[in-house]
Amino acid sequence: MKPRLLVMREIDHHFLDYLSNYFETDYQPSFSREQFLTSLESAQAILNYSIKIDEELIQHAPRLKLVSNISVGYDNFDIAAMKKAGIIGTHTPNVLNDCVVDLTFGLMLNTSRRISELASTIKRKKWTIKDDVNYYGLDVHHKKLGIIGLGRIGEELARRAKLGFSMDVSYYNRRKKSELENENILWKPLDQLLEESDFVVLLTPLTEETRNLMNASKFEKMKKTAIFINMSRGATVDEKALYNALKNHDIYAAASDVFVHEPINNDNPLLELDNFTATPHIGSATQETRNAMTKLAIENTIEVLINGKMQNVVPELQMLLK
């Protein structure tokens, strides 16, 4: 008898056809809470994007063995509860790296050259002077880029910044990556990186250590001409502190693809600021990349649940397969 797989994300039908070779598939991209809990009772695996896998959910899933995230992040996993229940979790690293870096550069260019802000000016028919100094922005090329959290996405960002924009790149990580020294990508203490960088890009995962990592004291260390980009998780930034830094022009501009509350609250004061750009958590949101992520999540499900292999199991749960 095939294992029962609960698919909680809209995916292309050719993926569903492929899954049917291995699983009895329950496809519920739109579901009520009641339907979801009923389906959980017989599910051995879940193909998921961001649904919280916590103790309450696990209590309704007595047969659950695997949760396969269609994402690189897995802060929706209650690691302690999953470990206690013997539930393995997987994720989809690497296949979205280039896509996330594309958007990061888009936000760097958008904020520095004020693209969205000035495009709105034209649409509101406010362009009255041909060469208005009030429309000037800042250069990106030859500037100093500081990356907080240099994983694989950060490494790709660093290399493109050097090759494409001739930027001076430094990073802060818990672990120094000596192999990058030859590429002149240098580790710096966090405070020094903040003080010297023209662009600061945050790419850390969300942990208790990184929660509110960027707070008022960190923004105070940045240049008044600096731009801050958050591509990590919303809770890594104190949004009130960011608002104050932008409102008081302690930093030049900021952009974020992630927020503490998603979808973002309509009354979030950040949305009132001309020097703030918001995107709706679209770091990996292209057709090609989302298909690649879905394909990898399916492969992870097959390799772990059926073949018993250690494929993209999150580090904290790998002992469950050993």
Short mmCIF file of C-alpha atoms in Angstrom, two decimals, residues 7 33 55 79 87 91 110 154 168 188 192 226 228 246 253 256 258 271 279 285-286 289 297 308 320:
data_model
loop_
_atom_site.label_atom_id
_atom_site.label_comp_id
_atom_site.label_asym_id
_atom_site.label_seq_id
_atom_site.Cartn_x
_atom_site.Cartn_y
_atom_site.Cartn_z
CA VAL A 7 -0.15 18.22 -0.37
CA ARG A 33 -9.26 23.82 9.39
CA GLU A 55 2.65 20.12 19.04
CA ILE A 79 12.00 21.24 16.25
CA ILE A 87 8.97 13.37 12.62
CA HIS A 91 13.86 21.71 3.07
CA ASN A 110 15.42 50.34 -6.43
CA GLY A 154 25.36 35.36 0.58
CA ASP A 168 34.09 46.14 -1.99
CA LYS A 188 34.66 41.89 9.72
CA GLN A 192 32.74 47.51 12.00
CA ALA A 226 23.63 53.66 4.03
CA PHE A 228 19.56 48.38 4.56
CA LEU A 246 14.25 55.88 8.29
CA ALA A 253 16.74 54.00 2.73
CA SER A 256 12.41 44.34 2.98
CA VAL A 258 9.97 39.81 4.79
CA LEU A 271 4.44 51.68 4.50
CA THR A 279 7.85 43.38 -1.48
CA ALA A 285 8.74 33.68 -6.50
CA THR A 286 9.44 32.98 -10.14
CA THR A 289 12.48 28.64 -9.25
CA ALA A 297 10.78 18.85 -2.20
CA GLY A 308 15.47 5.98 3.74
CA LEU A 320 16.17 10.58 13.45
#
